[in-house]
Every structure is written in C-alpha cells, then in structure tokens.
Amino acid sequence: MSAVPLRNSKAAAADVRTVTVLGATGSIGDSTMDLLRGARDRYRVEALTANSNAQGLAKLAKEFGARFAAVADPARLSELKDALAGARIECGAGESAIIEAAARPAEWVMAAVSGAAGLKPALAAVDRGASVALANKECLVCAGDFFMQRASQAGACILPADSEHNALFQALGCGNREELVRVIITASGGPFRTWAAADIEQATLEQALKHPNWSMGQKITIDSASMMNKGLEVIEASYLFALTPDEIDVLVHPQSIIHGMVEFSDRSVMAQLGAPDMRIPIAHCLGWPDRIVGPSARLDLAKIGQLTFEAPDFERFPGLRLAYDALRTGQGATTVYNAANEVAVAAFIAGKIKFGAIARLVEATMNDWIRSGNLAPLGSADDAISVDHKARNTAAALLPQIALKAS
Ligand code: NAD
Ligand code: MG
C-alpha cells in the first residue's frame, strides 16, 4: 500500500480531530495555526513545538489549550515553564521532547520543522500510523525510501503539504499509475530568475531574501533564490510518489498560480491552481479526505491576466542539475545534497561564502562522497543521520577552499 493515499480511498473523518503542529512558530506553523483558529470546533490541539521561541510557543499553547508544549533548545525550558505558569499545560525541552510531542496521540500531525532536524520527530508520528501533513521536505530528501517504507509499514498516511506536491497529490487522482507519463512541478524562478550568472554569484543576503511571490522562512527563501528548493522538491516528488527522475519535469512559471501538473497517457494534463498562499495546500491536508472552507483569497485569473512559462536554466542554477544527479546516484547522495546545502546556506547567511558558492560547496561535497565509495542504501534513520553528519563535516571542511575560490 502506498503511504500517499490514492483516489477513492476516502474514509469518514472524525467530528473533532486531534492535531499536533511540529514547528508551530514558523511560517508553515503560523499558516496552520491560522487555519485551526478559523475552525476551533473541528480541531483539538494535542501538542505544539518550537526551536527556541518559548514565548511564542507558550502564547500559542495557551490560546489553543494544547496539552503539551516542547521547545528544542534545553536552555529555554525555564522560560517556557514561566510563560505557561498556571495554564496546566505539560511542557518539555530538547530533541526527546520534540519526539515525545510527535509521539503523543494526535490523529493529524503537521511536520513543519525546518531542515533534517525534523526527521526523527516526523518518524515518531509516522510510526504510530498518524496522518502526517509533510511540509518538512528535508525528511524525504535525507531519508526518502526509508521514510516512505516506514509510513507504509505503520499504515501512516502522508499528506503532501508542499504546494507543488499537494498539487500533484490532487491531480494524480485523475488517473492511475500505469496511465501516468510525467509530473511537472512549477518554480517561480525566484528573485534572480532574469539575472546574469555573474550577478547571481555576487548576490547579497538581502537580495536573496526578496522572494517575488511567497512569504516563507529564511532557509527556504534562500533555497528558492538558488533553485536548490526546486532541486529538493524534485527529490521530494521522487520519493513521495515513487517516480524516476525522468518522470519529473520542472517548469518556470513566474506567477506561481499553477503549482503542479500531471500528464497522462492520453496527453491530458491535469493542473492545480491557486493563489500563492500556503494556507491552500495546508487546508487541503487539514480537511482531507474532505475539503474545509479556506480563508485564502479566491483566484481571479482575469485580474492576473497572463500565465507565462519558461524552461529552467541548469547553467545559471546548478543546484537544480545537482538534484537530478543526486537522484540518479541514489539514496545517500540526496542525503549529502541536503546536508551540504544546509551547511552552505548557513555559511552564506553568516557571510562566509558568496551566493554562487552555495552550489559549488554542494557539488564538491557530493563528489567527495561519491569518491569515497559509500553508496550503500540507507536502512535506518540512524544510517541517514550518520550520512547527514558525515556530509556536514565534509562540507564544513571544504568550506574554506570553496570560499576562497573565484567562480
Ligand atoms: P521556519 O524557519 O519559518 O520555521 C521552522 C519551525 O521549525 C519553527 O517553528 C522553528 O522553531 C522550528 N525548528 C527549527 N529548527 C528546529 C530544531 N532543530 N528542532 C525543533 N524545531 C525546530 O520554516 P518554514 O518556512 O515554516 O519551513 C518549514 C518546513 O516547511 C521546511 O522544511 C520548508 O522547506 C517547508 N516548506 C515551507 C514552505 C513555506 O512557505 N514556508 C513551503 C513549502 C515547504
Ligand atoms: Mg514548494
């Protein structure tokens, strides 16, 4: 059985659903809490988590009457306890508390931690067979085969929350696997879509953080500017829907209205459209198998006027090419791709490398890993985390020479 539910597999939804939000204080967390706020009678909050924002977490936990609140940074526990004083909400700190939050009995879990740090908590929800709305794409890029196998074994239902994958999830229901020819995920092209390679090389943090359409967390906004985000999404689509790299195309679509399309054997192409507002795919996951009333603006195509498309440029955006290379190399290589990118983005934010060096560091780390001959499949979360850690160390070791090298 596939962990991503197929069409016609609707089950009756319970009247009041218990939900947990991992990464409740982030951008996806904020959109999710906004949807929950609009349907208080349908959802009861079991647990909420954050990295270090104890005040923001406590405020949400009190507003929603959560049973448990967990902060990843152990140094923030006393602050969280003080902020929750008198509220009769259990709390905890550290990675184990985040995992405990995911393991508590909520029917629906939003996995919206940023980065590979979200893998173990997401697996804790998967292992008890929950419905897991997956925004945290790094879980799949880091340990995709293994993650989907575990979901299948546990009978967990993975609901794709990333807008492109949610679009594919909706469009895939229009045919079966044998009829599918390819999927197309769209990309806005980011702030540097029309820039020359030499200018992209020198782009500043401020310029990279100016996304034309979407308002998102810092890491994913930088990934969008480098198109590493689209690379991560190609890998995410491959693991989520069991697709080969040749079955996944990327199409630049600057208006971000069509999020994903599926081409079937009769040459019908089914697309999902919507305003660039993450509350739309999250609402689909939250309502599934039904649909809820969403607060987002209705789509006014007459006002938008034009939808345009371009082929992606693999030369100016090498991060996208590297994602296909990693997928063709196999599991392990995608873990390295993600880990090296996380190190590179952190180094760019810290002013240690130029924007153009992000992809060079990822490529150098992948090459080093391939040369080491470590191509075995990942059999466990610990395998994935071990490859992730080694790749981070390699990327950190390669960083000084990449920083010095001119493009
Ligand atoms: P964000 O940085 O705004 O929020 C991340 C959340 O995770 C915060 O609540 C933070 O406190 C928590 N967190 C961070 N590090 C943690 C750690 N080590 N342990 C525990 N908690 C930690 O990020 P975001 O933009 O909301 O993105 C979250 C995930 O969703 C990412 O994987 C991203 O790629 C994906 N995503 C985001 C968007 C978007 O529009 N923002 C769209 C699609 C997919
Ligand atoms: Mg996306």
Coordinates of C-alpha atoms and ligand atoms in Angstrom, one line a residue:
M1 CA 0.0 0.0 0.0
S2 CA 1.3 3.5 -0.8
A3 CA 1.7 5.8 2.1
V4 CA 0.3 8.7 0.0
P5 CA -3.4 7.9 -0.2
L6 CA -4.9 7.0 -3.6
R7 CA -8.1 8.4 -5.1
N8 CA -11.4 6.9 -3.8
S9 CA -9.7 5.9 -0.6
K10 CA -11.7 8.4 1.4
A11 CA -12.5 7.4 5.0
A12 CA -15.1 9.2 7.1
A13 CA -13.4 12.0 9.1
A14 CA -14.0 12.1 12.8
D15 CA -16.1 15.0 14.1
V16 CA -13.3 16.5 16.2
R17 CA -9.8 15.8 15.1
T18 CA -6.8 16.0 17.4
V19 CA -3.8 17.7 15.9
T20 CA -0.2 18.4 16.7
V21 CA 2.0 21.0 15.0
L22 CA 5.7 20.5 14.9
G23 CA 7.4 23.8 14.2
A24 CA 4.3 25.8 15.3
T25 CA 6.1 29.1 15.5
G26 CA 7.5 29.1 11.9
S27 CA 6.0 30.3 8.6
I28 CA 4.1 27.0 7.9
G29 CA 3.3 26.7 11.6
D30 CA 1.8 30.2 11.5
S31 CA -0.4 29.3 8.4
T32 CA -1.5 26.1 10.1
M33 CA -2.4 27.8 13.4
D34 CA -4.3 30.4 11.4
L35 CA -6.5 27.7 9.7
L36 CA -7.0 26.0 13.1
R37 CA -8.1 29.3 14.6
G38 CA -10.8 29.5 11.9
A39 CA -12.2 26.1 12.8
R40 CA -11.9 25.8 16.6
D41 CA -14.9 23.4 16.8
R42 CA -13.4 20.8 14.5
Y43 CA -9.9 20.5 15.9
R44 CA -8.3 20.0 19.4
V45 CA -4.6 20.7 19.8
E46 CA -2.6 18.0 21.4
A47 CA 1.0 19.3 21.2
L48 CA 2.9 22.3 19.8
T49 CA 6.7 22.6 19.3
A50 CA 9.3 25.3 18.5
N51 CA 13.0 25.5 18.3
S52 CA 13.8 28.4 20.8
N53 CA 10.9 30.8 20.7
A54 CA 9.5 29.8 24.1
Q55 CA 7.3 33.0 24.4
G56 CA 5.7 32.5 21.0
L57 CA 5.1 28.8 21.7
A58 CA 3.6 29.5 25.2
K59 CA 1.3 32.1 23.7
L60 CA 0.0 29.6 21.1
A61 CA -0.3 26.7 23.6
K62 CA -2.4 28.9 25.9
E63 CA -4.6 30.2 23.0
F64 CA -5.3 26.7 21.7
G65 CA -5.4 24.9 25.1
A66 CA -2.7 22.5 24.0
R67 CA -1.9 19.6 26.3
F68 CA 1.9 19.6 25.7
A69 CA 4.4 22.2 24.5
A70 CA 8.0 21.4 23.7
V71 CA 11.0 23.6 22.9
A72 CA 14.1 22.1 21.2
D73 CA 16.6 24.3 22.9
P74 CA 17.0 22.9 26.5
A75 CA 18.2 26.4 27.7
R76 CA 14.7 27.7 27.1
L77 CA 12.8 25.3 29.4
S78 CA 12.6 27.6 32.4
E79 CA 11.4 30.4 30.2
L80 CA 8.7 28.1 28.7
K81 CA 7.7 27.0 32.2
D82 CA 7.4 30.6 33.4
A83 CA 5.4 31.6 30.4
L84 CA 3.0 28.6 30.9
A85 CA 2.6 29.1 34.7
G86 CA -0.9 28.5 35.8
A87 CA -2.0 27.2 32.4
R88 CA -1.9 23.4 33.3
I89 CA -0.1 22.6 30.1
E90 CA 2.7 20.0 30.3
C91 CA 6.0 21.0 28.8
G92 CA 9.4 19.7 27.9
A93 CA 12.7 20.6 26.2
G94 CA 15.3 19.0 24.0
E95 CA 15.1 16.7 21.0
S96 CA 13.4 14.0 23.0
A97 CA 10.6 16.4 24.0
I98 CA 10.0 17.2 20.3
I99 CA 9.9 13.5 19.6
E100 CA 7.5 13.0 22.5
A101 CA 5.2 15.7 21.1
A102 CA 5.1 13.8 17.8
A103 CA 4.5 10.5 19.5
R104 CA 1.5 11.7 21.5
P105 CA -1.9 10.6 20.3
A106 CA -2.9 13.2 17.7
E107 CA -4.7 11.9 14.6
W108 CA -3.1 14.6 12.4
V109 CA 0.4 16.0 12.6
M110 CA 1.9 18.9 10.7
A111 CA 5.6 18.3 10.2
A112 CA 6.9 21.8 9.7
V113 CA 10.3 21.8 11.4
S114 CA 12.9 23.3 9.1
G115 CA 15.8 21.0 7.9
A116 CA 16.9 17.5 8.7
A117 CA 16.3 18.1 12.4
G118 CA 12.7 17.3 11.7
L119 CA 13.4 13.7 10.6
K120 CA 13.2 11.9 13.9
P121 CA 10.1 13.7 15.2
A122 CA 8.3 13.1 11.8
L123 CA 9.2 9.4 12.0
A124 CA 7.7 9.3 15.6
A125 CA 4.4 10.4 14.1
V126 CA 4.7 8.1 11.1
D127 CA 5.5 5.1 13.3
R128 CA 2.2 5.3 15.2
G129 CA 0.2 5.4 11.9
A130 CA -0.9 9.1 12.1
S131 CA -1.9 11.3 9.2
V132 CA 1.2 13.4 8.6
A133 CA 1.0 16.6 6.6
L134 CA 4.6 16.8 5.4
A135 CA 5.9 20.3 4.8
N136 CA 9.4 19.4 6.0
K137 CA 10.8 18.2 2.7
E138 CA 14.3 17.6 4.1
C139 CA 12.9 14.5 5.8
L140 CA 12.3 12.9 2.4
V141 CA 15.5 14.2 0.8
C142 CA 17.5 13.0 3.7
A143 CA 15.9 9.5 4.1
G144 CA 13.1 9.2 1.5
D145 CA 13.0 5.5 0.7
F146 CA 13.3 4.6 4.3
F147 CA 10.7 7.2 5.4
M148 CA 8.1 6.1 2.9
Q149 CA 8.7 2.4 3.8
R150 CA 8.2 3.1 7.5
A151 CA 5.0 5.0 6.6
S152 CA 3.7 2.1 4.6
Q153 CA 4.5 -0.4 7.3
A154 CA 2.8 1.6 10.0
G155 CA -0.2 2.4 7.9
A156 CA 0.5 6.2 8.2
C157 CA -1.0 8.5 5.7
I158 CA 1.5 11.0 4.2
L159 CA -0.4 14.1 3.0
P160 CA 1.9 16.3 0.9
A161 CA 1.8 19.9 2.2
D162 CA 4.4 21.4 0.0
S163 CA 2.4 23.4 -2.6
E164 CA 3.8 21.7 -5.7
H165 CA 3.4 18.2 -4.2
N166 CA 0.0 19.0 -2.9
A167 CA -0.9 20.0 -6.4
L168 CA 0.4 16.7 -7.8
F169 CA -1.4 14.8 -5.0
Q170 CA -4.7 16.4 -6.1
A171 CA -4.0 15.9 -9.9
L172 CA -2.7 12.3 -9.6
G173 CA -6.2 11.3 -8.5
C174 CA -7.3 11.8 -12.1
G175 CA -5.7 8.6 -13.4
N176 CA -3.7 5.6 -12.3
R177 CA 0.0 4.8 -12.1
E178 CA 0.0 2.9 -15.5
E179 CA -1.6 5.9 -17.2
L180 CA 0.9 8.5 -15.7
V181 CA 3.5 9.8 -18.1
R182 CA 5.2 12.5 -16.1
V183 CA 4.6 15.2 -13.4
I184 CA 5.6 18.8 -13.8
I185 CA 6.4 21.0 -10.8
T186 CA 6.5 24.7 -11.3
A187 CA 9.0 27.2 -10.0
S188 CA 8.7 30.9 -9.7
G189 CA 12.3 31.2 -10.7
G190 CA 13.0 33.3 -7.5
P191 CA 14.4 36.8 -7.3
F192 CA 17.3 36.0 -9.7
R193 CA 15.3 34.5 -12.5
T194 CA 16.4 37.1 -15.0
W195 CA 19.9 37.8 -13.6
A196 CA 23.1 37.1 -15.4
A197 CA 25.3 34.4 -13.8
A198 CA 28.0 36.9 -12.7
D199 CA 25.4 38.9 -10.8
I200 CA 23.9 35.8 -9.2
E201 CA 27.4 34.9 -8.0
Q202 CA 27.6 38.2 -6.1
A203 CA 24.0 38.4 -4.8
T204 CA 23.6 39.6 -1.2
L205 CA 21.6 38.1 1.6
E206 CA 19.1 40.9 1.4
Q207 CA 18.6 40.3 -2.3
A208 CA 18.2 36.6 -1.8
L209 CA 15.6 37.1 0.8
K210 CA 13.3 39.1 -1.5
H211 CA 11.1 36.4 -2.9
P212 CA 8.7 37.7 -5.6
N213 CA 5.6 35.7 -4.7
W214 CA 5.9 33.7 -1.5
S215 CA 6.4 34.7 2.2
M216 CA 8.4 31.9 3.8
G217 CA 11.1 31.1 6.4
Q218 CA 14.7 32.3 5.8
K219 CA 16.2 28.9 4.7
I220 CA 13.6 28.0 2.1
T221 CA 13.6 31.6 0.8
I222 CA 17.4 31.4 0.1
D223 CA 16.8 27.9 -1.4
S224 CA 14.2 29.4 -3.7
A225 CA 16.7 32.0 -4.9
S226 CA 19.3 29.3 -5.7
M227 CA 16.6 27.0 -7.0
M228 CA 18.0 24.4 -4.6
N229 CA 14.4 24.4 -3.2
K230 CA 13.2 23.1 -6.6
G231 CA 16.0 20.5 -6.5
L232 CA 14.9 19.4 -3.1
E233 CA 11.3 19.3 -4.4
V234 CA 12.3 17.1 -7.4
I235 CA 13.8 14.7 -4.9
E236 CA 10.8 15.0 -2.6
A237 CA 8.4 14.2 -5.5
S238 CA 10.5 11.2 -6.5
Y239 CA 10.3 9.6 -3.0
L240 CA 6.7 10.7 -2.3
F241 CA 5.2 9.3 -5.5
A242 CA 7.8 6.6 -6.4
L243 CA 8.8 8.4 -9.6
T244 CA 12.0 8.2 -11.6
P245 CA 14.0 11.4 -12.3
D246 CA 12.9 11.2 -16.0
E247 CA 9.2 11.3 -14.9
I248 CA 9.7 14.7 -13.1
D249 CA 10.0 18.0 -15.0
V250 CA 10.4 21.5 -13.7
L251 CA 8.8 24.4 -15.4
V252 CA 9.5 28.0 -14.5
H253 CA 6.2 29.9 -14.0
P254 CA 6.8 33.3 -12.6
Q255 CA 3.2 34.0 -11.4
S256 CA 3.1 30.9 -9.1
I257 CA -0.6 30.2 -9.9
I258 CA -0.2 26.7 -11.3
H259 CA 1.6 24.7 -8.7
G260 CA 1.9 21.3 -10.3
M261 CA 0.6 19.3 -13.3
V262 CA 0.3 15.6 -14.2
E263 CA 0.4 14.4 -17.8
F264 CA -1.4 11.1 -18.6
S265 CA -1.1 8.7 -21.5
D266 CA -3.9 10.2 -23.5
R267 CA -2.0 13.5 -23.3
S268 CA -4.4 15.1 -20.9
V269 CA -2.6 17.4 -18.5
M270 CA -4.3 18.0 -15.1
A271 CA -3.2 21.1 -13.2
Q272 CA -4.0 22.5 -9.7
L273 CA -4.2 26.3 -9.5
G274 CA -4.5 28.7 -6.6
A275 CA -3.1 31.9 -5.2
P276 CA 0.5 31.6 -3.8
D277 CA -0.8 31.1 -0.2
M278 CA 0.4 28.1 1.8
R279 CA -2.9 28.0 3.6
I280 CA -4.4 26.5 0.5
P281 CA -2.4 23.3 0.4
I282 CA -2.3 23.1 4.2
A283 CA -6.2 23.4 4.2
H284 CA -6.3 20.5 1.8
C285 CA -4.2 18.4 4.1
L286 CA -6.2 19.5 7.2
G287 CA -9.5 18.8 5.6
W288 CA -8.5 15.6 3.8
P289 CA -10.4 13.4 3.0
D290 CA -13.0 16.2 2.9
R291 CA -12.5 19.9 2.0
I292 CA -12.8 22.7 4.5
V293 CA -13.7 26.3 3.9
G294 CA -10.4 28.2 3.4
P295 CA -9.7 31.8 4.3
S296 CA -7.5 32.5 1.3
A297 CA -8.3 34.9 -1.5
R298 CA -10.3 33.5 -4.4
L299 CA -8.3 33.1 -7.6
D300 CA -9.1 35.9 -10.1
L301 CA -7.5 34.9 -13.4
A302 CA -9.0 37.9 -15.3
K303 CA -7.1 40.2 -12.9
I304 CA -3.9 38.2 -13.2
G305 CA -4.2 38.3 -17.0
Q306 CA -1.3 36.2 -18.1
L307 CA 0.3 32.9 -17.0
T308 CA 3.8 32.5 -18.5
F309 CA 6.3 29.7 -18.7
E310 CA 10.0 29.2 -19.3
A311 CA 12.4 26.2 -19.3
P312 CA 14.6 26.1 -16.2
D313 CA 18.3 27.2 -16.7
F314 CA 20.5 24.5 -15.3
E315 CA 23.6 26.6 -16.0
R316 CA 22.7 29.6 -14.0
F317 CA 21.1 27.5 -11.4
P318 CA 23.4 24.4 -11.0
G319 CA 21.7 23.4 -7.8
L320 CA 18.8 22.1 -9.8
R321 CA 21.1 20.0 -12.0
L322 CA 22.8 18.6 -8.9
A323 CA 19.4 17.4 -7.5
Y324 CA 18.9 15.3 -10.6
D325 CA 22.5 14.0 -10.4
A326 CA 21.9 13.1 -6.7
L327 CA 18.7 11.2 -7.5
R328 CA 20.3 9.3 -10.3
T329 CA 23.2 8.4 -8.0
G330 CA 20.7 7.1 -5.4
Q331 CA 19.7 7.3 -1.8
G332 CA 22.6 8.6 0.3
A333 CA 23.5 11.1 -2.4
T334 CA 20.3 13.0 -1.8
T335 CA 21.1 13.0 1.9
V336 CA 24.5 14.5 1.1
Y337 CA 22.9 17.1 -1.2
N338 CA 20.6 18.2 1.5
A339 CA 23.2 18.3 4.3
A340 CA 25.8 20.2 2.2
N341 CA 23.1 22.7 1.2
E342 CA 22.1 23.3 4.9
V343 CA 25.8 24.0 5.7
A344 CA 26.2 26.2 2.6
V345 CA 23.1 28.2 3.3
A346 CA 24.2 28.8 7.0
A347 CA 27.6 29.9 5.7
F348 CA 26.1 32.3 3.2
I349 CA 23.8 33.8 5.9
A350 CA 26.9 34.1 8.1
G351 CA 28.7 36.0 5.3
K352 CA 31.4 33.3 4.9
I353 CA 30.7 32.4 1.3
K354 CA 29.2 34.1 -1.8
F355 CA 25.8 33.2 -3.0
G356 CA 27.3 31.4 -6.1
A357 CA 29.4 29.3 -3.8
I358 CA 26.4 27.5 -2.3
A359 CA 26.0 25.2 -5.3
R360 CA 29.8 24.8 -5.6
L361 CA 30.0 23.6 -2.0
V362 CA 27.1 21.1 -2.6
E363 CA 28.8 19.8 -5.7
A364 CA 32.2 19.4 -4.0
T365 CA 30.7 17.6 -1.1
M366 CA 28.7 15.2 -3.3
N367 CA 31.9 14.5 -5.4
D368 CA 33.9 13.8 -2.3
W369 CA 31.2 11.4 -1.0
I370 CA 30.9 9.6 -4.4
R371 CA 34.7 9.2 -4.5
S372 CA 34.6 7.7 -1.0
G373 CA 32.6 4.8 -2.5
N374 CA 29.9 4.9 0.3
L375 CA 26.9 4.2 -1.9
A376 CA 25.1 1.7 0.3
P377 CA 21.3 2.1 0.7
L378 CA 20.1 3.6 3.9
G379 CA 18.4 1.0 6.1
S380 CA 17.5 3.1 9.1
A381 CA 17.1 6.7 10.4
D382 CA 20.4 6.3 12.1
D383 CA 22.1 5.4 8.7
A384 CA 20.6 8.6 7.2
I385 CA 21.6 10.7 10.1
S386 CA 25.1 9.3 10.0
V387 CA 25.5 10.1 6.3
D388 CA 24.0 13.5 7.1
H389 CA 26.5 14.2 9.8
K390 CA 29.5 13.0 7.7
A391 CA 28.4 15.2 4.8
R392 CA 28.1 18.2 7.1
N393 CA 31.6 17.6 8.4
T394 CA 32.9 17.2 4.8
A395 CA 31.1 20.4 3.7
A396 CA 32.5 22.3 6.7
A397 CA 36.0 21.0 5.9
L398 CA 35.6 22.0 2.2
L399 CA 34.1 25.4 3.1
P400 CA 37.4 27.4 3.4
Q401 CA 38.7 26.4 0.0
I402 CA 35.3 27.0 -1.7
A403 CA 35.1 30.4 0.0
L404 CA 38.5 31.4 -1.5
K405 CA 37.8 30.0 -5.0
A406 CA 36.6 32.5 -7.6
S407 CA 33.7 31.4 -9.7
Ligands
NAD1 P1 10.6 28.4 9.6 O1 12.1 28.6 9.8 O2 9.7 29.6 9.4 O3 10.0 27.6 10.8 C1 10.6 26.4 11.2 C2 10.0 25.9 12.5 O4 10.7 24.7 13.0 C3 9.9 26.9 13.7 O5 8.8 26.7 14.5 C4 11.2 26.5 14.4 O6 11.1 26.9 15.8 C5 11.2 25.0 14.3 N1 12.6 24.5 14.3 C6 13.7 24.9 13.6 N2 14.8 24.2 13.9 C7 14.4 23.2 14.8 C8 15.0 22.2 15.5 N3 16.4 22.0 15.4 N4 14.3 21.4 16.3 C9 13.0 21.6 16.5 N5 12.3 22.6 15.9 C10 13.0 23.4 15.1 O7 10.5 27.4 8.3 P2 9.2 27.3 7.3 O8 9.3 28.2 6.2 O9 7.9 27.3 8.1 O10 9.5 25.8 6.7 C11 9.3 24.6 7.5 C12 9.4 23.5 6.5 O11 8.4 23.5 5.6 C13 10.8 23.4 5.8 O12 11.2 22.1 5.6 C14 10.4 24.1 4.4 O13 11.2 23.6 3.4 C15 9.0 23.5 4.3 N6 8.1 24.4 3.4 C16 7.9 25.7 3.7 C17 7.1 26.5 2.9 C18 6.8 27.9 3.3 O14 6.0 28.5 2.5 N7 7.3 28.5 4.3 C19 6.5 25.9 1.8 C20 6.8 24.6 1.5 C21 7.6 23.8 2.3
MG2 MG 7.2 24.2 -2.7

